[in-house]
PDB file of C-alpha atoms in Angstrom:
ATOM      1  CA  GLU A  14     108.850 111.059  83.311  1.00 72.00           C
ATOM      2  CA  PRO A  15     110.140 108.252  85.553  1.00 74.00           C
ATOM      3  CA  GLU A  16     107.551 106.784  87.929  1.00 89.00           C
ATOM      4  CA  VAL A  17     107.078 104.226  90.579  1.00 93.00           C
ATOM      5  CA  THR A  18     104.920 101.313  89.461  1.00 94.00           C
ATOM      6  CA  GLN A  19     102.989  98.864  91.670  1.00 96.00           C
ATOM      7  CA  THR A  20     101.366  95.562  91.041  1.00 96.00           C
ATOM      8  CA  PRO A  21      98.710  94.330  91.494  1.00 96.00           C
ATOM      9  CA  SER A  22      96.399  97.315  91.622  1.00 94.00           C
ATOM     10  CA  HIS A  23      93.877  95.297  93.577  1.00 96.00           C
ATOM     11  CA  GLN A  24      94.172  91.922  95.316  1.00 97.00           C
ATOM     12  CA  VAL A  25      91.508  90.020  97.171  1.00 97.00           C
ATOM     13  CA  THR A  26      92.662  87.251  99.476  1.00 97.00           C
ATOM     14  CA  GLN A  27      91.409  84.961 102.219  1.00 97.00           C
ATOM     15  CA  MET A  28      92.439  85.505 105.773  1.00 97.00           C
ATOM     16  CA  GLY A  29      95.584  83.546 106.600  1.00 97.00           C
ATOM     17  CA  GLN A  30      96.939  83.546 103.046  1.00 97.00           C
ATOM     18  CA  GLU A  31     100.281  84.985 102.036  1.00 97.00           C
ATOM     19  CA  VAL A  32     100.345  88.099  99.894  1.00 98.00           C
ATOM     20  CA  ILE A  33     103.201  89.691  97.960  1.00 97.00           C
ATOM     21  CA  LEU A  34     102.928  93.279  96.752  1.00 98.00           C
ATOM     22  CA  ARG A  35     105.376  94.373  94.110  1.00 97.00           C
ATOM     23  CA  CYS A  36     106.910  97.697  93.392  1.00 97.00           C
ATOM     24  CA  VAL A  37     109.378  98.960  90.775  1.00 96.00           C
ATOM     25  CA  PRO A  38     111.040 102.146  92.220  1.00 94.00           C
ATOM     26  CA  ILE A  39     112.555 104.894  90.053  1.00 92.00           C
ATOM     27  CA  SER A  40     115.821 103.422  88.720  1.00 89.00           C
ATOM     28  CA  ASN A  41     118.346 105.801  90.267  1.00 86.00           C
ATOM     29  CA  HIS A  42     116.681 106.029  93.608  1.00 89.00           C
ATOM     30  CA  LEU A  43     118.321 104.321  96.626  1.00 87.00           C
ATOM     31  CA  TYR A  44     115.708 104.715  99.434  1.00 89.00           C
ATOM     32  CA  PHE A  45     112.513 102.662  99.247  1.00 92.00           C
ATOM     33  CA  TYR A  46     109.427 102.829 101.458  1.00 94.00           C
ATOM     34  CA  TRP A  47     106.135 101.110 102.095  1.00 96.00           C
ATOM     35  CA  TYR A  48     103.197 103.049 103.526  1.00 96.00           C
ATOM     36  CA  ARG A  49      99.557 101.980 103.906  1.00 95.00           C
ATOM     37  CA  GLN A  50      96.257 103.656 104.366  1.00 91.00           C
ATOM     38  CA  ILE A  51      93.336 101.908 105.942  1.00 92.00           C
ATOM     39  CA  LEU A  52      90.104 103.287 104.534  1.00 86.00           C
ATOM     40  CA  GLY A  53      89.255 106.612 106.154  1.00 80.00           C
ATOM     41  CA  GLN A  54      92.456 106.709 108.178  1.00 85.00           C
ATOM     42  CA  LYS A  55      95.868 108.308 107.905  1.00 85.00           C
ATOM     43  CA  VAL A  56      98.593 107.258 105.541  1.00 90.00           C
ATOM     44  CA  GLU A  57     100.948 105.272 107.897  1.00 93.00           C
ATOM     45  CA  PHE A  58     104.610 104.454 107.512  1.00 93.00           C
ATOM     46  CA  LEU A  59     105.496 100.800 107.537  1.00 96.00           C
ATOM     47  CA  VAL A  60     109.173 100.488 106.596  1.00 95.00           C
ATOM     48  CA  SER A  61     112.117 102.075 104.823  1.00 92.00           C
ATOM     49  CA  PHE A  62     114.886 100.190 103.055  1.00 92.00           C
ATOM     50  CA  TYR A  63     118.346 101.252 102.045  1.00 89.00           C
ATOM     51  CA  ASN A  64     121.496  99.430 101.003  1.00 88.00           C
ATOM     52  CA  ASN A  65     119.715  96.071 101.084  1.00 89.00           C
ATOM     53  CA  GLU A  66     118.458  96.354 104.631  1.00 92.00           C
ATOM     54  CA  ILE A  67     115.706  97.838 106.637  1.00 94.00           C
ATOM     55  CA  SER A  68     116.682 101.281 107.859  1.00 90.00           C
ATOM     56  CA  GLU A  69     113.487 102.081 109.847  1.00 90.00           C
ATOM     57  CA  LYS A  70     110.267 100.341 110.640  1.00 94.00           C
ATOM     58  CA  SER A  71     107.104 101.169 112.547  1.00 94.00           C
ATOM     59  CA  GLU A  72     105.221  99.259 115.140  1.00 93.00           C
ATOM     60  CA  ILE A  73     102.855  98.106 112.447  1.00 94.00           C
ATOM     61  CA  PHE A  74     105.700  96.243 110.664  1.00 96.00           C
ATOM     62  CA  ASP A  75     105.666  93.125 112.798  1.00 94.00           C
ATOM     63  CA  ASP A  76     106.941  89.575 112.126  1.00 95.00           C
ATOM     64  CA  GLN A  77     104.150  89.044 109.646  1.00 96.00           C
ATOM     65  CA  PHE A  78     105.681  91.573 107.311  1.00 97.00           C
ATOM     66  CA  SER A  79     108.881  91.432 105.353  1.00 97.00           C
ATOM     67  CA  VAL A  80     110.506  93.331 102.556  1.00 97.00           C
ATOM     68  CA  GLU A  81     112.919  92.281  99.873  1.00 94.00           C
ATOM     69  CA  ARG A  82     114.791  93.660  96.920  1.00 91.00           C
ATOM     70  CA  PRO A  83     115.274  90.371  95.016  1.00 85.00           C
ATOM     71  CA  ASP A  84     116.897  91.923  92.013  1.00 85.00           C
ATOM     72  CA  GLY A  85     118.036  95.335  90.798  1.00 77.00           C
ATOM     73  CA  SER A  86     114.540  96.645  90.053  1.00 85.00           C
ATOM     74  CA  ASN A  87     111.788  95.145  92.255  1.00 92.00           C
ATOM     75  CA  PHE A  88     110.978  95.981  95.835  1.00 96.00           C
ATOM     76  CA  THR A  89     108.426  93.675  97.476  1.00 97.00           C
ATOM     77  CA  LEU A  90     106.280  93.663 100.580  1.00 98.00           C
ATOM     78  CA  LYS A  91     105.211  90.215 101.871  1.00 97.00           C
ATOM     79  CA  ILE A  92     102.533  89.561 104.382  1.00 97.00           C
ATOM     80  CA  ARG A  93     102.880  86.014 105.585  1.00 96.00           C
ATOM     81  CA  SER A  94      99.417  85.326 107.008  1.00 95.00           C
ATOM     82  CA  THR A  95      96.967  88.114 106.243  1.00 96.00           C
ATOM     83  CA  LYS A  96      94.465  89.306 108.767  1.00 96.00           C
ATOM     84  CA  LEU A  97      91.186  91.248 108.192  1.00 97.00           C
ATOM     85  CA  GLU A  98      92.847  94.411 109.562  1.00 96.00           C
ATOM     86  CA  ASP A  99      95.556  94.180 106.830  1.00 97.00           C
ATOM     87  CA  SER A 100      92.902  95.400 104.393  1.00 97.00           C
ATOM     88  CA  ALA A 101      94.260  98.743 103.138  1.00 96.00           C
ATOM     89  CA  MET A 102      95.848 100.584 100.258  1.00 94.00           C
ATOM     90  CA  TYR A 103      99.549  99.981 100.264  1.00 97.00           C
ATOM     91  CA  PHE A 104     101.754 102.629  98.714  1.00 96.00           C
ATOM     92  CA  CYS A 105     105.366 102.100  97.631  1.00 96.00           C
ATOM     93  CA  ALA A 106     107.697 105.137  97.403  1.00 93.00           C
ATOM     94  CA  SER A 107     111.279 105.846  96.480  1.00 91.00           C
ATOM     95  CA  SER A 108     113.627 108.812  96.958  1.00 87.00           C
ATOM     96  CA  GLU A 109     117.093 109.898  96.001  1.00 83.00           C
ATOM     97  CA  GLN A 110     119.888 109.829  98.427  1.00 66.00           C
ATOM     98  CA  GLY A 111     122.432 112.334  99.593  1.00 45.00           C
ATOM     99  CA  GLN A 112     122.976 116.019  99.614  1.00 41.00           C
ATOM    100  CA  LEU A 113     121.890 116.536  96.029  1.00 45.00           C
ATOM    101  CA  GLY A 114     118.610 114.825  96.652  1.00 50.00           C
ATOM    102  CA  THR A 115     115.556 116.859  97.427  1.00 57.00           C
ATOM    103  CA  GLY A 116     114.234 114.401  99.978  1.00 65.00           C
ATOM    104  CA  GLU A 117     111.062 114.200  97.917  1.00 78.00           C
ATOM    105  CA  LEU A 118     109.275 110.877  97.950  1.00 85.00           C
ATOM    106  CA  PHE A 119     107.820 109.617  94.692  1.00 88.00           C
ATOM    107  CA  PHE A 120     104.816 107.330  95.225  1.00 91.00           C
ATOM    108  CA  GLY A 121     103.198 104.618  93.171  1.00 92.00           C
ATOM    109  CA  GLU A 122      99.478 104.410  92.535  1.00 91.00           C
ATOM    110  CA  GLY A 123      98.979 102.001  95.357  1.00 93.00           C
ATOM    111  CA  SER A 124      97.928  98.357  95.704  1.00 96.00           C
ATOM    112  CA  ARG A 125      94.528  97.798  97.288  1.00 95.00           C
ATOM    113  CA  LEU A 126      94.484  94.705  99.458  1.00 97.00           C
ATOM    114  CA  THR A 127      91.146  93.262 100.569  1.00 97.00           C
ATOM    115  CA  VAL A 128      91.249  90.423 103.109  1.00 97.00           C
ATOM    116  CA  LEU A 129      88.049  88.398 103.419  1.00 96.00           C
TER     117      LEU A 129
ATOM    118  CA  GLY B  11     105.481 111.784 118.666  1.00 81.00           C
ATOM    119  CA  ASP B  12     105.103 113.812 115.517  1.00 86.00           C
ATOM    120  CA  SER B  13     101.561 114.244 114.144  1.00 91.00           C
ATOM    121  CA  VAL B  14      99.640 116.094 111.461  1.00 94.00           C
ATOM    122  CA  THR B  15      96.030 117.210 111.742  1.00 95.00           C
ATOM    123  CA  GLN B  16      94.097 118.458 108.749  1.00 94.00           C
ATOM    124  CA  MET B  17      90.565 119.485 108.253  1.00 89.00           C
ATOM    125  CA  GLU B  18      87.952 116.824 107.693  1.00 84.00           C
ATOM    126  CA  GLY B  19      86.485 116.529 104.275  1.00 86.00           C
ATOM    127  CA  PRO B  20      84.902 116.212 101.917  1.00 94.00           C
ATOM    128  CA  VAL B  21      85.070 119.805 100.724  1.00 96.00           C
ATOM    129  CA  THR B  22      82.811 120.712  97.849  1.00 97.00           C
ATOM    130  CA  LEU B  23      83.410 124.006  96.001  1.00 97.00           C
ATOM    131  CA  SER B  24      82.159 125.700  92.886  1.00 97.00           C
ATOM    132  CA  GLU B  25      84.655 126.472  90.165  1.00 97.00           C
ATOM    133  CA  GLU B  26      86.638 129.721  90.812  1.00 96.00           C
ATOM    134  CA  ALA B  27      85.936 129.592  94.555  1.00 97.00           C
ATOM    135  CA  PHE B  28      88.652 130.218  97.083  1.00 97.00           C
ATOM    136  CA  LEU B  29      90.115 127.171  98.777  1.00 97.00           C
ATOM    137  CA  THR B  30      91.648 126.757 102.229  1.00 97.00           C
ATOM    138  CA  ILE B  31      92.535 123.377 103.653  1.00 97.00           C
ATOM    139  CA  ASN B  32      93.824 123.736 107.232  1.00 97.00           C
ATOM    140  CA  CYS B  33      96.817 121.755 108.501  1.00 97.00           C
ATOM    141  CA  THR B  34      98.517 121.943 111.864  1.00 97.00           C
ATOM    142  CA  TYR B  35     101.360 119.831 113.123  1.00 96.00           C
ATOM    143  CA  THR B  36     103.131 118.665 116.250  1.00 94.00           C
ATOM    144  CA  ALA B  37     106.871 118.023 116.064  1.00 91.00           C
ATOM    145  CA  THR B  38     109.769 117.939 118.425  1.00 85.00           C
ATOM    146  CA  GLY B  39     112.226 119.678 116.102  1.00 81.00           C
ATOM    147  CA  TYR B  40     112.002 121.769 112.939  1.00 84.00           C
ATOM    148  CA  PRO B  41     110.394 119.648 110.316  1.00 89.00           C
ATOM    149  CA  SER B  42     109.958 120.077 106.614  1.00 89.00           C
ATOM    150  CA  LEU B  43     106.310 120.364 105.630  1.00 93.00           C
ATOM    151  CA  PHE B  44     104.667 119.049 102.521  1.00 93.00           C
ATOM    152  CA  TRP B  45     101.416 118.921 100.676  1.00 96.00           C
ATOM    153  CA  TYR B  46     100.864 115.860  98.557  1.00 94.00           C
ATOM    154  CA  VAL B  47      97.954 115.387  96.141  1.00 95.00           C
ATOM    155  CA  GLN B  48      96.306 112.240  94.904  1.00 90.00           C
ATOM    156  CA  TYR B  49      94.251 112.548  91.709  1.00 91.00           C
ATOM    157  CA  PRO B  50      91.763 109.820  90.949  1.00 86.00           C
ATOM    158  CA  GLY B  51      93.459 106.650  89.902  1.00 80.00           C
ATOM    159  CA  GLU B  52      96.987 107.999  90.537  1.00 82.00           C
ATOM    160  CA  GLY B  53      99.647 107.859  93.280  1.00 82.00           C
ATOM    161  CA  LEU B  54     100.491 110.590  95.691  1.00 87.00           C
ATOM    162  CA  GLN B  55     102.353 113.485  94.062  1.00 90.00           C
ATOM    163  CA  LEU B  56     104.295 116.226  95.799  1.00 91.00           C
ATOM    164  CA  LEU B  57     102.388 119.494  95.338  1.00 95.00           C
ATOM    165  CA  LEU B  58     104.596 121.828  97.318  1.00 95.00           C
ATOM    166  CA  LYS B  59     106.912 121.968 100.282  1.00 92.00           C
ATOM    167  CA  ALA B  60     108.581 124.297 102.736  1.00 93.00           C
ATOM    168  CA  THR B  61     111.647 123.495 104.719  1.00 89.00           C
ATOM    169  CA  LYS B  62     111.891 126.330 107.260  1.00 89.00           C
ATOM    170  CA  ALA B  63     109.760 128.838 109.083  1.00 92.00           C
ATOM    171  CA  ASP B  64     108.177 131.612 106.958  1.00 95.00           C
ATOM    172  CA  ASP B  65     108.991 129.719 103.760  1.00 95.00           C
ATOM    173  CA  LYS B  66     106.167 129.745 101.234  1.00 97.00           C
ATOM    174  CA  GLY B  67     105.763 126.721  98.974  1.00 96.00           C
ATOM    175  CA  SER B  68     103.805 127.237  95.744  1.00 97.00           C
ATOM    176  CA  ASN B  69     102.828 125.218  92.684  1.00 96.00           C
ATOM    177  CA  LYS B  70      99.966 125.146  90.195  1.00 95.00           C
ATOM    178  CA  GLY B  71      98.358 128.155  91.880  1.00 97.00           C
ATOM    179  CA  PHE B  72      98.431 126.527  95.304  1.00 98.00           C
ATOM    180  CA  GLU B  73     100.372 128.169  98.197  1.00 98.00           C
ATOM    181  CA  ALA B  74     101.141 127.232 101.774  1.00 98.00           C
ATOM    182  CA  THR B  75     103.282 129.168 104.274  1.00 98.00           C
ATOM    183  CA  TYR B  76     105.230 127.505 107.071  1.00 97.00           C
ATOM    184  CA  ARG B  77     104.057 129.181 110.277  1.00 96.00           C
ATOM    185  CA  LYS B  78     106.103 128.126 113.189  1.00 94.00           C
ATOM    186  CA  GLU B  79     104.311 130.336 115.703  1.00 94.00           C
ATOM    187  CA  THR B  80     100.994 128.623 114.965  1.00 95.00           C
ATOM    188  CA  THR B  81     102.450 125.282 113.837  1.00 96.00           C
ATOM    189  CA  SER B  82     100.427 125.484 110.695  1.00 97.00           C
ATOM    190  CA  PHE B  83     100.784 124.944 106.986  1.00 97.00           C
ATOM    191  CA  HIS B  84      97.418 125.756 105.445  1.00 98.00           C
ATOM    192  CA  LEU B  85      96.887 125.133 101.722  1.00 98.00           C
ATOM    193  CA  GLU B  86      95.257 127.890  99.699  1.00 98.00           C
ATOM    194  CA  LYS B  87      94.248 128.525  96.145  1.00 98.00           C
ATOM    195  CA  GLY B  88      92.561 131.642  94.896  1.00 97.00           C
ATOM    196  CA  SER B  89      90.433 130.074  92.222  1.00 96.00           C
ATOM    197  CA  VAL B  90      89.841 126.367  92.008  1.00 97.00           C
ATOM    198  CA  GLN B  91      89.131 124.381  88.910  1.00 97.00           C
ATOM    199  CA  VAL B  92      87.316 121.119  88.311  1.00 97.00           C
ATOM    200  CA  SER B  93      90.730 119.546  87.571  1.00 96.00           C
ATOM    201  CA  ASP B  94      91.774 120.221  91.185  1.00 97.00           C
ATOM    202  CA  SER B  95      89.376 117.638  92.421  1.00 97.00           C
ATOM    203  CA  ALA B  96      91.562 115.188  94.391  1.00 96.00           C
ATOM    204  CA  VAL B  97      92.586 114.161  97.894  1.00 94.00           C
ATOM    205  CA  TYR B  98      95.123 116.498  99.527  1.00 96.00           C
ATOM    206  CA  PHE B  99      97.522 115.216 102.236  1.00 95.00           C
ATOM    207  CA  CYS B 100      99.550 117.415 104.540  1.00 96.00           C
ATOM    208  CA  ALA B 101     102.745 115.744 105.791  1.00 93.00           C
ATOM    209  CA  LEU B 102     105.907 116.463 107.733  1.00 91.00           C
ATOM    210  CA  SER B 103     109.363 114.973 107.946  1.00 87.00           C
ATOM    211  CA  GLU B 104     111.854 115.695 110.654  1.00 82.00           C
ATOM    212  CA  ARG B 105     114.853 115.220 108.399  1.00 75.00           C
ATOM    213  CA  ARG B 106     115.715 114.188 104.860  1.00 68.00           C
ATOM    214  CA  ASN B 107     114.975 110.606 103.889  1.00 65.00           C
ATOM    215  CA  THR B 108     113.068 109.918 107.091  1.00 74.00           C
ATOM    216  CA  PRO B 109     109.544 108.625 107.038  1.00 83.00           C
ATOM    217  CA  LEU B 110     106.830 111.135 106.319  1.00 88.00           C
ATOM    218  CA  VAL B 111     104.027 111.628 108.844  1.00 90.00           C
ATOM    219  CA  PHE B 112     100.752 112.194 107.047  1.00 92.00           C
ATOM    220  CA  GLY B 113      97.424 113.671 107.938  1.00 92.00           C
ATOM    221  CA  LYS B 114      94.209 111.803 107.044  1.00 90.00           C
ATOM    222  CA  GLY B 115      93.756 113.533 103.757  1.00 92.00           C
ATOM    223  CA  THR B 116      91.033 115.975 102.626  1.00 95.00           C
ATOM    224  CA  ARG B 117      88.934 115.153  99.634  1.00 95.00           C
ATOM    225  CA  LEU B 118      88.138 118.155  97.467  1.00 97.00           C
ATOM    226  CA  SER B 119      85.428 118.102  94.855  1.00 97.00           C
ATOM    227  CA  VAL B 120      85.108 121.111  92.531  1.00 97.00           C
ATOM    228  CA  ILE B 121      81.842 121.411  90.575  1.00 96.00           C
ATOM    229  CA  ALA B 122      81.356 123.420  87.379  1.00 94.00           C
TER     230      ALA B 122
END
């Protein structure tokens, strides 16, 4: 069964360092998403991406964040200068497009980011 | 804005017990409602969904009914198993391919 894969599963970094989280969405999906969950809090939407551009983003997704689809398979989230409050589990998701799509999001296992 | 509120966990049940996890929502329109489940070491998986009022979503013995009058989508299962131990997330989406709005998640532990 096709699945969304994320790397790394866990990353520990120092405050102020750049971090790149990687995702490989399901191959025929066209919509891509990043969500995050700070420990004990809600899963929060960060950004959605379609047709090589951001389609929606939340208030959390400020100038420190960026997303990229550098090739036909990877979808990355970059945090330029990490802060302590960026410590969270980051989930990548993908979904089909169009009227035939169910609208269901398929999630990866998550990448846990710990900022020290 | 839209929001989802679900009961605080953790919930601990014995095998074969009845499960209810409450979920209520606030939305401006007529959202689709979802339950996602996260088993240990895995990603979030769609468990069931309902797209309009009075629809009942069901899967793996779990059920939830979209109640517009009470803005609720409570998850139920008649007889839980140890393998149901996971975190359950209620979520809504105002329209297809728009961001999901999640609740905090409810951790369920089922003991033999």
